[in-house]
Coordinates of C-alpha atoms in Angstrom, one line a residue:
M1 CA 83.9 -8.2 32.0
T2 CA 86.5 -7.3 28.9
D3 CA 84.4 -9.0 25.4
S4 CA 87.3 -11.3 25.5
D5 CA 85.4 -13.1 29.0
D6 CA 81.8 -12.7 27.4
A7 CA 83.9 -15.4 24.7
K8 CA 85.2 -17.7 27.2
Q9 CA 81.5 -17.8 29.5
P10 CA 80.3 -21.5 27.9
K11 CA 77.4 -20.6 26.0
L12 CA 74.1 -22.3 27.6
T13 CA 72.0 -25.3 25.9
P14 CA 67.9 -24.3 24.9
P15 CA 67.1 -26.1 27.7
Q16 CA 69.7 -24.5 30.7
R17 CA 68.4 -21.1 29.3
G18 CA 64.9 -21.9 29.8
A19 CA 66.1 -22.3 33.2
Q20 CA 67.4 -19.3 33.3
I21 CA 64.2 -17.9 32.7
I22 CA 61.8 -20.1 34.9
R23 CA 64.4 -19.0 37.8
D24 CA 64.0 -16.0 36.9
Y25 CA 60.4 -15.9 38.1
V26 CA 61.2 -18.4 41.1
K27 CA 62.6 -15.5 42.6
N28 CA 59.0 -13.6 43.2
L29 CA 57.0 -16.5 43.6
P30 CA 55.0 -17.2 46.4
A31 CA 54.5 -20.8 48.5
T32 CA 50.9 -20.2 48.2
P33 CA 48.3 -22.1 46.1
G34 CA 47.8 -21.2 42.0
V35 CA 48.3 -21.6 38.2
Y36 CA 51.0 -21.6 36.2
R37 CA 51.4 -21.1 32.7
M38 CA 54.5 -22.0 29.7
I39 CA 54.7 -19.2 26.9
S40 CA 56.8 -20.0 24.0
E41 CA 58.5 -17.0 21.9
K42 CA 55.6 -17.0 19.5
G43 CA 52.7 -16.4 22.2
E44 CA 51.5 -19.8 22.6
V45 CA 51.1 -21.7 25.7
L46 CA 53.0 -24.4 25.8
Y47 CA 51.3 -26.3 29.8
V48 CA 49.2 -25.4 32.2
G49 CA 50.3 -26.4 35.7
K50 CA 48.7 -26.3 39.1
A51 CA 50.5 -26.5 42.8
K52 CA 50.1 -26.6 45.8
A53 CA 53.0 -24.1 46.5
L54 CA 54.3 -22.3 42.9
K55 CA 57.4 -21.5 44.2
K56 CA 58.3 -25.2 45.2
R57 CA 56.3 -26.5 42.4
V58 CA 57.8 -24.0 39.2
V59 CA 62.0 -24.6 40.9
S60 CA 61.6 -28.3 40.1
Y61 CA 62.0 -27.0 36.4
T62 CA 65.1 -25.3 37.0
H63 CA 66.2 -28.8 37.5
V64 CA 66.9 -30.0 33.9
D65 CA 68.8 -32.6 34.0
K66 CA 66.0 -34.6 36.4
L67 CA 63.4 -33.7 33.9
P68 CA 62.2 -36.6 31.1
M69 CA 62.5 -35.9 27.6
R70 CA 59.2 -34.4 27.3
L71 CA 59.5 -31.6 29.9
Q72 CA 62.8 -30.7 28.8
R73 CA 61.9 -29.6 25.4
M74 CA 59.0 -28.2 27.3
V75 CA 61.5 -26.1 29.1
S76 CA 64.1 -25.3 26.5
Q77 CA 60.6 -23.6 24.5
T78 CA 59.6 -21.7 27.7
E79 CA 59.9 -17.9 26.9
T80 CA 57.6 -16.3 29.4
M81 CA 55.3 -17.6 32.5
E82 CA 52.5 -16.3 33.6
F83 CA 51.1 -16.9 37.2
V84 CA 47.6 -17.0 39.0
N85 CA 47.1 -17.0 42.5
T86 CA 44.2 -19.0 44.3
H87 CA 43.1 -18.9 48.0
T88 CA 43.3 -23.1 48.0
E89 CA 44.7 -26.1 46.0
V90 CA 41.6 -27.3 44.8
E91 CA 40.5 -23.8 43.4
A92 CA 43.7 -24.5 41.8
L93 CA 42.4 -27.9 40.4
L94 CA 39.6 -26.2 38.6
L95 CA 41.0 -23.4 37.3
E96 CA 44.1 -25.6 35.7
S97 CA 41.6 -28.0 34.2
N98 CA 39.5 -25.0 32.7
L99 CA 42.3 -23.7 30.9
I100 CA 43.5 -26.6 29.6
K101 CA 40.2 -27.0 28.0
K102 CA 40.2 -23.4 26.4
L103 CA 44.1 -23.4 25.5
K104 CA 44.7 -26.5 24.5
P105 CA 48.5 -26.5 25.8
R106 CA 50.8 -29.1 23.4
Y107 CA 52.5 -30.7 26.8
N108 CA 49.4 -31.1 29.0
I109 CA 47.3 -34.0 28.7
L110 CA 44.1 -33.7 27.1
L111 CA 40.8 -34.3 26.8
R112 CA 39.6 -34.0 23.0
D113 CA 35.8 -34.8 22.7
D114 CA 33.9 -32.0 24.4
K115 CA 30.7 -33.1 23.2
S116 CA 27.6 -32.3 25.5
F117 CA 25.8 -35.7 26.9
P118 CA 21.8 -35.9 26.4
Y119 CA 19.6 -35.5 29.2
I120 CA 15.3 -36.7 28.8
L121 CA 13.5 -34.3 30.1
V122 CA 10.1 -34.4 31.6
T123 CA 8.8 -31.0 31.2
G124 CA 7.2 -29.1 34.4
D125 CA 5.5 -26.2 32.8
H126 CA 2.4 -28.2 31.6
D127 CA -0.2 -29.5 33.6
F128 CA -0.1 -33.1 30.9
A129 CA 3.7 -33.2 31.3
Q130 CA 6.0 -33.9 28.2
V131 CA 8.6 -36.6 27.8
K132 CA 11.4 -35.5 25.3
K133 CA 15.4 -35.5 24.6
H134 CA 17.5 -32.7 25.8
R135 CA 20.7 -31.2 25.0
G136 CA 22.4 -27.9 26.6
A137 CA 21.8 -25.7 29.2
R138 CA 19.1 -26.6 31.4
K139 CA 16.1 -24.0 31.2
P140 CA 13.7 -25.3 30.3
K141 CA 11.7 -26.2 33.9
G142 CA 11.0 -29.8 34.3
D143 CA 12.7 -33.2 35.4
Y144 CA 16.6 -33.7 33.6
F145 CA 17.4 -37.8 33.8
G146 CA 20.8 -38.6 32.5
P147 CA 23.5 -38.0 31.3
F148 CA 22.7 -40.2 28.6
A149 CA 25.9 -41.5 26.5
S150 CA 24.4 -40.5 22.7
A151 CA 21.1 -39.8 21.4
G152 CA 20.4 -43.3 20.4
A153 CA 20.5 -44.5 24.3
V154 CA 18.1 -41.4 24.9
N155 CA 15.7 -42.3 21.9
H156 CA 15.7 -45.7 23.1
T157 CA 14.6 -45.1 26.8
I158 CA 12.2 -42.8 25.4
H159 CA 10.6 -45.7 23.5
V160 CA 10.3 -48.0 27.1
L161 CA 8.7 -44.8 28.6
Q162 CA 6.0 -44.6 25.6
R163 CA 5.6 -47.9 25.8
A164 CA 5.4 -48.7 29.6
F165 CA 3.6 -45.2 30.6
K166 CA 2.1 -44.1 28.1
L167 CA 3.6 -40.4 28.3
R168 CA 3.0 -37.5 25.3
N169 CA 5.5 -36.8 23.1
C170 CA 4.1 -34.0 21.1
T171 CA 4.7 -30.4 21.4
D172 CA 2.5 -28.3 23.8
N173 CA 1.3 -26.9 19.7
V174 CA 0.5 -29.5 18.5
F175 CA -0.9 -31.0 22.0
A176 CA -3.5 -27.6 21.8
N177 CA -4.9 -28.4 18.5
R178 CA -5.8 -32.1 18.8
S179 CA -9.1 -32.9 18.2
R180 CA -9.1 -36.6 17.9
P181 CA -6.1 -39.3 19.3
C182 CA -3.0 -39.7 17.2
L183 CA -1.9 -42.4 16.0
Q184 CA 0.9 -43.2 19.3
Y185 CA -3.0 -43.5 20.8
H186 CA -4.0 -46.1 18.4
I187 CA -1.0 -48.2 19.0
K188 CA -0.5 -47.8 23.1
R189 CA 1.7 -45.2 23.2
C190 CA 0.2 -42.6 25.2
T191 CA -2.8 -42.3 26.6
A192 CA -4.4 -39.6 24.4
P193 CA -4.6 -36.2 27.3
C194 CA -4.7 -33.8 24.2
V195 CA -8.8 -34.8 24.3
G196 CA -9.5 -36.2 27.4
K197 CA -8.6 -40.0 27.4
V198 CA -7.4 -39.6 31.0
S199 CA -7.8 -37.6 33.2
Q200 CA -5.1 -35.3 34.9
K201 CA -4.9 -37.2 38.1
E202 CA -4.0 -40.3 35.9
Y203 CA -1.6 -38.9 34.0
A204 CA 0.4 -37.3 36.8
E205 CA 0.5 -41.1 38.1
Q206 CA 1.8 -42.0 34.6
V207 CA 4.6 -39.5 35.1
E208 CA 5.0 -40.5 38.5
H209 CA 5.8 -44.0 37.7
A210 CA 8.1 -43.0 34.7
R211 CA 10.2 -40.4 37.5
K212 CA 10.3 -42.9 39.5
F213 CA 11.8 -46.0 36.7
L214 CA 14.1 -43.1 35.9
S215 CA 15.4 -42.9 39.4
G216 CA 16.3 -46.4 39.5
E217 CA 13.5 -47.7 41.4
S218 CA 11.3 -50.1 38.6
R219 CA 11.2 -52.6 40.6
A220 CA 8.4 -50.8 42.7
V221 CA 6.6 -49.6 39.2
Q222 CA 6.8 -52.9 38.6
E223 CA 5.0 -54.2 42.1
A224 CA 2.4 -51.2 41.5
F225 CA 1.2 -52.5 38.0
A226 CA 1.6 -56.1 38.8
K227 CA -1.2 -55.1 42.0
E228 CA -3.2 -52.9 39.9
M229 CA -3.2 -56.0 37.1
Q230 CA -4.4 -58.1 39.9
A231 CA -7.2 -55.7 40.9
L232 CA -8.2 -55.3 37.4
S233 CA -8.3 -59.2 36.5
E234 CA -10.2 -59.8 40.0
R235 CA -13.2 -56.9 38.4
E236 CA -13.0 -59.1 34.9
E237 CA -11.4 -56.1 33.2
F238 CA -9.0 -58.3 31.0
E239 CA -8.4 -55.7 28.0
Q240 CA -7.4 -53.1 30.8
A241 CA -5.4 -56.0 32.6
A242 CA -3.3 -57.3 29.6
E243 CA -2.4 -53.7 29.0
Y244 CA -0.9 -53.6 32.6
R245 CA 1.1 -57.3 31.8
D246 CA 2.6 -55.9 28.7
R247 CA 4.1 -52.9 30.6
I248 CA 5.3 -55.4 33.1
K249 CA 6.5 -57.6 30.2
T250 CA 8.2 -54.4 28.7
L251 CA 10.3 -53.4 32.0
A252 CA 11.2 -57.3 32.6
A253 CA 12.4 -57.3 29.1
I254 CA 14.8 -53.8 29.9
Q255 CA 16.3 -55.3 33.6
S256 CA 17.2 -58.7 31.8
K257 CA 19.0 -56.8 29.2
Q258 CA 21.4 -55.1 31.7
D259 CA 25.2 -56.7 31.2
I260 CA 25.5 -56.9 35.0
N261 CA 23.3 -57.0 38.1
L262 CA 23.2 -53.3 39.7
E263 CA 20.8 -53.5 42.2
G264 CA 21.5 -51.1 44.9
I265 CA 24.9 -49.0 43.2
G266 CA 22.9 -45.9 42.9
D267 CA 24.2 -42.8 40.0
V268 CA 27.5 -44.3 39.4
D269 CA 30.2 -42.9 36.5
V270 CA 32.2 -46.2 35.7
M271 CA 36.1 -45.3 34.2
A272 CA 38.2 -47.7 33.0
L273 CA 42.0 -47.0 31.5
A274 CA 43.6 -49.3 29.0
Q275 CA 46.4 -48.6 27.2
L276 CA 48.4 -50.1 24.3
E277 CA 51.7 -49.4 22.0
G278 CA 51.8 -45.4 23.9
K279 CA 48.4 -44.8 23.2
T280 CA 45.2 -44.3 25.9
C281 CA 41.0 -45.3 26.1
V282 CA 39.5 -44.6 28.9
Q283 CA 35.7 -46.3 28.7
V284 CA 32.8 -44.1 30.7
F285 CA 29.8 -46.5 31.9
F286 CA 26.9 -44.1 32.9
F287 CA 24.7 -45.6 36.1
R288 CA 21.7 -43.9 37.0
G289 CA 19.8 -45.7 39.6
G290 CA 21.8 -48.4 39.3
Q291 CA 20.5 -48.7 35.3
N292 CA 23.2 -48.2 32.3
F293 CA 22.8 -45.2 30.3
G294 CA 24.9 -46.6 28.0
N295 CA 28.8 -45.6 27.2
R296 CA 31.5 -44.0 25.6
A297 CA 35.1 -44.5 24.9
F298 CA 37.7 -41.3 25.3
F299 CA 40.9 -41.2 23.6
P300 CA 42.8 -38.9 25.4
R301 CA 46.3 -36.5 24.0
H302 CA 49.1 -37.3 25.6
D303 CA 52.9 -38.0 25.6
S304 CA 54.1 -41.7 25.7
E305 CA 55.9 -41.1 29.1
E306 CA 52.6 -40.3 31.1
E307 CA 51.8 -42.7 33.7
A308 CA 48.1 -44.1 33.9
D309 CA 47.2 -42.8 37.3
V310 CA 47.8 -39.9 36.1
I311 CA 46.2 -39.4 32.7
L312 CA 43.1 -40.7 34.6
S313 CA 43.3 -37.9 37.0
V314 CA 44.0 -35.5 35.1
F315 CA 41.3 -37.2 32.3
M316 CA 38.8 -37.1 35.1
A317 CA 39.3 -33.1 36.4
Q318 CA 38.4 -32.1 32.0
F319 CA 35.9 -34.6 31.9
Y320 CA 33.2 -33.4 34.8
E321 CA 34.3 -29.5 34.0
N322 CA 30.7 -29.1 32.4
K323 CA 29.6 -32.3 33.2
P324 CA 27.0 -32.9 36.4
V325 CA 28.8 -35.1 38.8
P326 CA 27.4 -38.6 40.2
S327 CA 27.8 -39.1 44.3
A328 CA 30.7 -42.1 43.2
V329 CA 32.9 -43.0 40.5
L330 CA 34.4 -46.0 40.6
T331 CA 38.0 -47.0 38.6
S332 CA 39.9 -49.3 37.3
H333 CA 43.3 -47.0 38.3
Q334 CA 43.5 -45.3 41.7
P335 CA 44.3 -41.2 40.2
T336 CA 47.2 -39.2 41.8
E337 CA 46.1 -37.0 44.3
T338 CA 42.5 -38.7 44.4
E339 CA 41.6 -36.7 47.9
L340 CA 42.1 -33.8 46.1
L341 CA 40.5 -34.5 42.8
E342 CA 36.9 -35.7 45.2
D343 CA 37.2 -31.9 47.0
A344 CA 37.1 -30.3 43.3
L345 CA 34.2 -33.0 42.3
T346 CA 32.5 -32.8 45.4
T347 CA 32.2 -28.7 45.0
R348 CA 30.7 -29.1 41.4
R349 CA 28.4 -31.1 42.4
D350 CA 24.7 -29.6 44.0
R351 CA 24.7 -32.1 47.4
G352 CA 26.6 -34.7 48.9
R353 CA 30.1 -35.7 48.6
V354 CA 31.8 -37.3 45.8
T355 CA 33.7 -40.3 46.2
I356 CA 36.1 -42.3 43.5
N357 CA 37.5 -45.6 44.8
K358 CA 39.3 -48.7 42.8
P359 CA 37.4 -51.8 44.3
I360 CA 38.8 -54.5 44.7
R361 CA 36.1 -57.4 44.9
G362 CA 32.9 -57.9 44.9
K363 CA 30.2 -57.2 42.0
R364 CA 31.7 -53.6 42.1
K365 CA 34.8 -55.2 41.1
R366 CA 33.4 -57.2 38.4
L367 CA 31.5 -54.2 37.1
V368 CA 34.6 -52.7 36.8
D369 CA 36.5 -55.6 35.1
F370 CA 33.4 -55.4 32.7
V371 CA 34.3 -51.9 31.5
M372 CA 37.9 -52.6 31.1
K373 CA 37.1 -55.2 29.0
N374 CA 34.9 -52.3 26.6
A375 CA 38.3 -50.3 27.2
V376 CA 40.5 -52.7 25.4
D377 CA 38.0 -53.9 22.7
A378 CA 38.0 -50.3 21.7
L379 CA 41.0 -49.3 21.9
K380 CA 42.6 -51.8 20.1
R381 CA 39.8 -50.9 17.2
H382 CA 41.1 -47.3 17.5
L383 CA 44.6 -48.4 16.8
A384 CA 43.3 -50.2 14.2
E385 CA 41.5 -47.5 12.9
R386 CA 44.1 -45.1 13.0
A387 CA 46.7 -47.4 11.1
G388 CA 44.8 -47.2 8.8
E389 CA 43.9 -43.7 8.5
A390 CA 47.7 -43.1 8.9
K391 CA 48.0 -45.0 5.7
H392 CA 46.4 -43.4 3.4
L393 CA 47.2 -39.9 5.2
E394 CA 51.2 -41.3 3.8
N395 CA 50.1 -41.8 0.5
V396 CA 48.3 -38.7 0.9
A397 CA 51.6 -36.8 1.2
K398 CA 53.3 -38.4 -1.7
L399 CA 50.8 -38.0 -3.8
F400 CA 51.0 -34.3 -3.6
D401 CA 54.5 -34.0 -2.9
M402 CA 54.0 -32.8 0.5
D403 CA 57.3 -32.6 3.0
E404 CA 55.3 -34.4 5.1
T405 CA 52.7 -36.5 6.2
P406 CA 49.4 -34.1 7.0
K407 CA 48.2 -34.0 10.6
R408 CA 45.1 -32.0 9.5
I409 CA 43.1 -31.8 6.7
E410 CA 40.6 -29.2 6.1
V411 CA 37.7 -30.1 2.9
Y412 CA 35.7 -27.2 1.5
D413 CA 32.2 -27.4 0.1
N414 CA 29.5 -24.8 -0.7
S415 CA 25.5 -25.0 -0.8
H416 CA 22.7 -22.9 -1.7
I417 CA 19.8 -23.1 -4.2
S418 CA 19.5 -20.7 -6.7
G419 CA 21.8 -18.6 -4.6
T420 CA 19.6 -18.4 -1.5
N421 CA 20.5 -19.9 2.0
M422 CA 24.2 -20.1 1.1
V423 CA 26.4 -21.8 3.6
G424 CA 30.0 -22.7 3.5
A425 CA 31.0 -25.5 5.2
M426 CA 34.7 -27.2 6.3
V427 CA 35.3 -30.8 8.2
V428 CA 38.2 -31.8 9.5
A429 CA 40.1 -34.9 9.7
G430 CA 43.8 -36.8 10.6
H431 CA 44.8 -39.4 12.2
E432 CA 42.4 -40.1 14.5
G433 CA 39.9 -39.9 10.9
F434 CA 36.8 -37.4 11.1
R435 CA 37.1 -34.5 13.8
K436 CA 33.2 -33.6 14.3
S437 CA 33.9 -31.2 17.1
A438 CA 36.3 -29.2 14.7
Y439 CA 33.6 -28.8 11.9
R440 CA 32.5 -25.0 11.2
K441 CA 30.0 -23.7 8.8
F442 CA 29.7 -20.3 7.5
N443 CA 26.3 -18.4 7.2
I444 CA 27.5 -16.8 3.6
R445 CA 27.2 -12.5 4.5
D446 CA 28.8 -10.9 1.1
A447 CA 29.2 -12.2 -1.5
I448 CA 26.6 -12.0 -4.7
E449 CA 23.8 -14.7 -5.0
G450 CA 24.9 -17.6 -6.8
D451 CA 29.0 -16.3 -6.7
D452 CA 30.3 -20.1 -6.1
Y453 CA 33.7 -18.4 -6.0
G454 CA 32.7 -15.3 -3.9
M455 CA 31.7 -17.6 -1.6
M456 CA 35.0 -19.4 -1.2
R457 CA 36.8 -16.3 -1.2
E458 CA 34.5 -15.5 1.8
V459 CA 34.9 -18.8 3.0
M460 CA 38.7 -18.3 3.6
T461 CA 39.1 -15.2 4.3
R462 CA 37.4 -15.6 7.5
R463 CA 38.8 -19.1 8.6
F464 CA 42.1 -17.3 8.3
T465 CA 41.4 -14.2 9.6
R466 CA 40.6 -15.3 12.1
A467 CA 43.4 -18.2 12.7
I468 CA 45.9 -14.9 12.2
K469 CA 44.0 -12.5 14.8
E470 CA 44.3 -15.6 17.6
N471 CA 48.1 -15.9 16.1
V472 CA 47.3 -19.8 15.8
Q473 CA 50.8 -20.9 15.1
T474 CA 51.1 -23.1 11.8
D475 CA 52.8 -26.1 13.6
S476 CA 49.7 -26.5 16.2
D477 CA 46.9 -28.9 15.4
D478 CA 44.7 -26.0 14.8
W479 CA 46.9 -25.3 11.2
P480 CA 45.8 -27.1 8.7
D481 CA 48.7 -28.9 6.6
L482 CA 46.4 -29.5 3.2
L483 CA 43.2 -27.9 2.0
L484 CA 41.0 -30.0 -0.3
I485 CA 38.2 -27.4 -2.3
D486 CA 35.5 -29.5 -4.0
G487 CA 35.2 -27.9 -6.9
G488 CA 37.3 -27.2 -10.1
I489 CA 40.0 -24.7 -11.3
G490 CA 37.4 -21.5 -10.6
Q491 CA 37.3 -22.8 -7.1
F492 CA 40.9 -23.5 -6.6
N493 CA 42.3 -20.4 -7.9
A494 CA 39.8 -18.6 -6.1
V495 CA 41.9 -20.1 -2.8
K496 CA 44.7 -19.6 -4.4
E497 CA 44.2 -15.9 -4.8
T498 CA 42.7 -15.1 -1.0
L499 CA 45.5 -17.4 0.6
T500 CA 48.3 -15.1 -1.3
E501 CA 46.5 -12.2 -0.1
L502 CA 46.7 -12.9 3.2
G503 CA 50.1 -14.2 2.6
V504 CA 49.4 -18.0 4.0
Y505 CA 49.4 -19.7 0.5
D506 CA 53.1 -20.9 1.0
D507 CA 52.0 -22.0 5.0
V508 CA 49.8 -24.8 3.3
V509 CA 48.8 -27.7 0.4
V510 CA 45.7 -26.6 -1.4
V511 CA 44.0 -29.2 -3.6
G512 CA 41.0 -29.2 -5.7
I513 CA 38.8 -32.1 -6.6
S514 CA 36.6 -32.0 -9.3
K515 CA 34.2 -34.6 -10.8
H516 CA 34.1 -35.1 -14.7
E517 CA 32.0 -33.5 -16.6
G518 CA 29.8 -36.9 -17.0
R519 CA 29.9 -36.6 -13.0
E520 CA 30.9 -40.0 -12.7
A521 CA 32.6 -41.0 -9.2
G522 CA 36.3 -42.1 -9.9
R523 CA 36.7 -40.1 -12.7
E524 CA 37.5 -36.6 -10.7
Q525 CA 40.3 -34.3 -11.7
F526 CA 42.4 -32.7 -9.2
F527 CA 44.5 -29.6 -9.5
V528 CA 47.2 -28.4 -7.4
D529 CA 50.2 -26.4 -7.8
D530 CA 54.1 -27.5 -7.7
A531 CA 56.7 -26.5 -5.8
N532 CA 57.9 -23.4 -7.8
G533 CA 53.5 -22.1 -7.3
K534 CA 53.1 -22.8 -10.8
M535 CA 50.1 -25.1 -11.5
K536 CA 50.7 -28.9 -12.9
P537 CA 48.4 -30.0 -15.9
P538 CA 45.2 -32.0 -13.9
F539 CA 45.1 -35.3 -13.8
Q540 CA 43.2 -38.8 -12.9
L541 CA 44.2 -41.7 -10.8
P542 CA 43.4 -45.2 -11.3
F543 CA 39.4 -46.0 -10.9
N544 CA 40.1 -48.5 -7.8
D545 CA 43.1 -46.8 -6.4
G546 CA 43.0 -46.6 -2.5
T547 CA 44.4 -42.9 -1.9
L548 CA 41.2 -41.7 -4.5
H549 CA 38.3 -43.8 -2.4
Y550 CA 40.0 -42.0 0.9
L551 CA 39.8 -38.1 -1.1
Q552 CA 36.2 -39.2 -2.1
R553 CA 35.2 -40.0 1.6
L554 CA 36.4 -36.6 2.5
R555 CA 34.7 -34.9 -0.1
D556 CA 31.4 -36.6 0.1
E557 CA 31.4 -36.1 3.9
V558 CA 31.9 -32.8 3.6
H559 CA 29.4 -32.6 0.5
R560 CA 26.9 -34.2 3.4
F561 CA 27.6 -31.8 6.1
A562 CA 27.2 -28.5 3.6
I563 CA 23.9 -30.0 2.3
G564 CA 22.7 -31.0 5.6
A565 CA 24.0 -26.6 7.1
H566 CA 22.3 -25.6 4.4
R567 CA 19.0 -27.9 4.9
T568 CA 18.4 -25.9 8.1
R569 CA 19.4 -22.8 7.5
R570 CA 16.7 -23.1 4.6
K571 CA 13.8 -24.2 7.2
N572 CA 14.7 -21.8 9.3
D573 CA 13.8 -19.1 7.2
I574 CA 10.9 -21.0 6.2
S575 CA 9.5 -20.8 9.3
K576 CA 10.0 -17.1 10.1
S577 CA 7.6 -15.5 11.1
P578 CA 6.8 -11.5 9.9
M579 CA 5.9 -11.5 13.5
D580 CA 9.7 -11.9 14.2
Q581 CA 10.9 -8.8 13.0
I582 CA 8.3 -6.6 15.0
P583 CA 10.7 -4.7 17.3
G584 CA 10.2 -4.9 20.9
V585 CA 7.5 -8.5 20.3
G586 CA 10.4 -10.9 21.8
A587 CA 9.2 -14.7 21.9
L588 CA 7.5 -14.4 25.4
R589 CA 4.7 -11.5 23.5
K590 CA 4.8 -13.5 20.0
R591 CA 3.4 -16.5 21.4
A592 CA 0.7 -14.6 23.5
L593 CA -0.5 -12.6 20.4
L594 CA -0.7 -16.0 18.8
L595 CA -2.5 -17.7 21.2
H596 CA -4.7 -15.3 21.2
F597 CA -5.5 -14.7 17.8
G598 CA -4.6 -17.9 16.2
S599 CA -1.7 -16.5 13.2
A600 CA 0.2 -14.1 12.3
K601 CA -2.4 -13.1 9.3
S602 CA -5.0 -12.5 12.0
V603 CA -2.3 -10.2 14.3
A604 CA -1.4 -8.5 11.2
G605 CA -5.6 -8.0 10.3
A606 CA -6.5 -6.8 14.4
G607 CA -7.1 -3.0 15.5
I608 CA -5.1 -1.4 18.2
D609 CA -8.0 -2.2 20.6
D610 CA -8.3 -5.3 19.9
L611 CA -3.7 -5.7 19.8
C612 CA -4.4 -3.9 23.5
N613 CA -6.3 -7.1 24.8
V614 CA -3.4 -9.8 24.5
D615 CA -2.0 -10.1 27.7
G616 CA 1.5 -8.4 28.1
I617 CA 0.7 -5.8 24.7
S618 CA 0.7 -2.3 26.0
Q619 CA -0.8 0.2 24.0
A620 CA 2.6 1.9 22.5
V621 CA 3.2 -2.1 21.6
A622 CA -0.4 -2.1 20.2
E623 CA 0.9 1.0 17.8
R624 CA 4.0 -0.5 17.2
I625 CA 2.7 -3.8 15.8
Y626 CA 0.1 -2.2 13.7
N627 CA 2.2 0.6 12.4
F628 CA 4.4 -2.8 10.9
F629 CA 1.8 -4.7 9.3
N630 CA -0.2 -1.2 8.0
E631 CA 2.3 1.1 7.0
S632 CA 2.9 1.4 3.7

């Protein structure tokens, strides 16, 4: 073929070119289950999908004219593809949801709020069980009840447990060192097992009643309390009978506050999906043993063309990727591929098959309708808040001469006391308000004590070096459009120099915000460069300016977060024991030593023979401990 023949060939459009790239991959694909990834020229994962038959699913992207506009854009940006073969479609679905949460592709439906849920833990490693809030991995021994939608719901339930069942909430260390009852005993919130006011058998009965209550057997517990109250009354032990009466009232009050009669419903999650103005809210209510353990609203990211049943299906797959699955899920819409989703969720459940149902009548339908009303209300509030945030962001763009409205604002501050426990903090804001899941703290390692400019340089270096290393694209949701720096011209210049050295200063707008010399709110000064990289004269905004109030809110939030991170680090530093520095002495040996000697000071003064008398301390370890405290 001659050059003239090449010139006659019609030039492919971007979607056609992408389709040709995909067509080349299809030739070698098997007709087996698997997961595929579409990747852009810059290495960004655009989309993750799963298929029962890879060849059949992927070939559908080559028919560009039949695809919706969103997928045409995706195909036009596709440069390469990657594939993973799986044994079953269920495995493909599980892998797909895992990769979506990890990679956050721009064309996938994405559950952005991935905060873990708290539980109530009734400990199982002590003769007298403790009831407490727990979040994270289930490593401690005991019975876990939940999940609860919020820490507030957990705290409320623990308060009920103390009133009704009088379980201790003190730590094991406090328990072991009590010589007389604490205030909880005197206000009838604990039976004081720490000082022998109740036997181990009697306390175990209290714990068992609490377990039954948390498992949904509250009626049986009330009947047992009523029986005991009657027996005490017959023996004319009226004071003790009155205590049982009050405990019954507490349980009855909790049941009366349930929004709907849920007797016999068991362990169920209820999901209702509401849509307005191209946005979606999925409201999730948690019911365990028929009791409402709280609710939370989620706003998944998706294209406006997506159907509700597809959104709900993808949401559920991602939602349960790292959360316990109940025996049943009630939904407002029938998710796509319900049977496949049930199979996938069943593999994540310890026992029994998971069912997903869209009820059409009865109390379950009334329950779903109740959750749907909450979803609609939450979505209306969310849209109203977003409208306000959007207006603020537009005003910020005008104020700082930005080319586009910022999607992501990162705000930075440092905190320390006389150069100790230095911490840098970053908070993130955008159209949805504060994105707390994106907050970051930086424990300062290299800056000189008290060097605020050096601290800011270190924070910027670590933040953007990592972004460059991970190939974060400047048009992605993880790249900031605006950096708001809490500080004056010195901090501003430190940030500018660092970002210039990293080669990213032109990819972000940097603004410094500092209080007036008198530190009066409303008289903040702003520092920002012009289009040529030269600093504009510092300026102020009118005292009642709405944009000023918005920027103050951002500054105050990062200030709060930085102080909190600093206090946590300072508290941990204060609570450190010299024993933490001894090589080979971990948590178990440290605990054994403290229980044997009573304090770290006594351990430091002990001889080698005395140390050897402690369980788990060998001759070699005893010598190491002795040398640690006695070497000059």
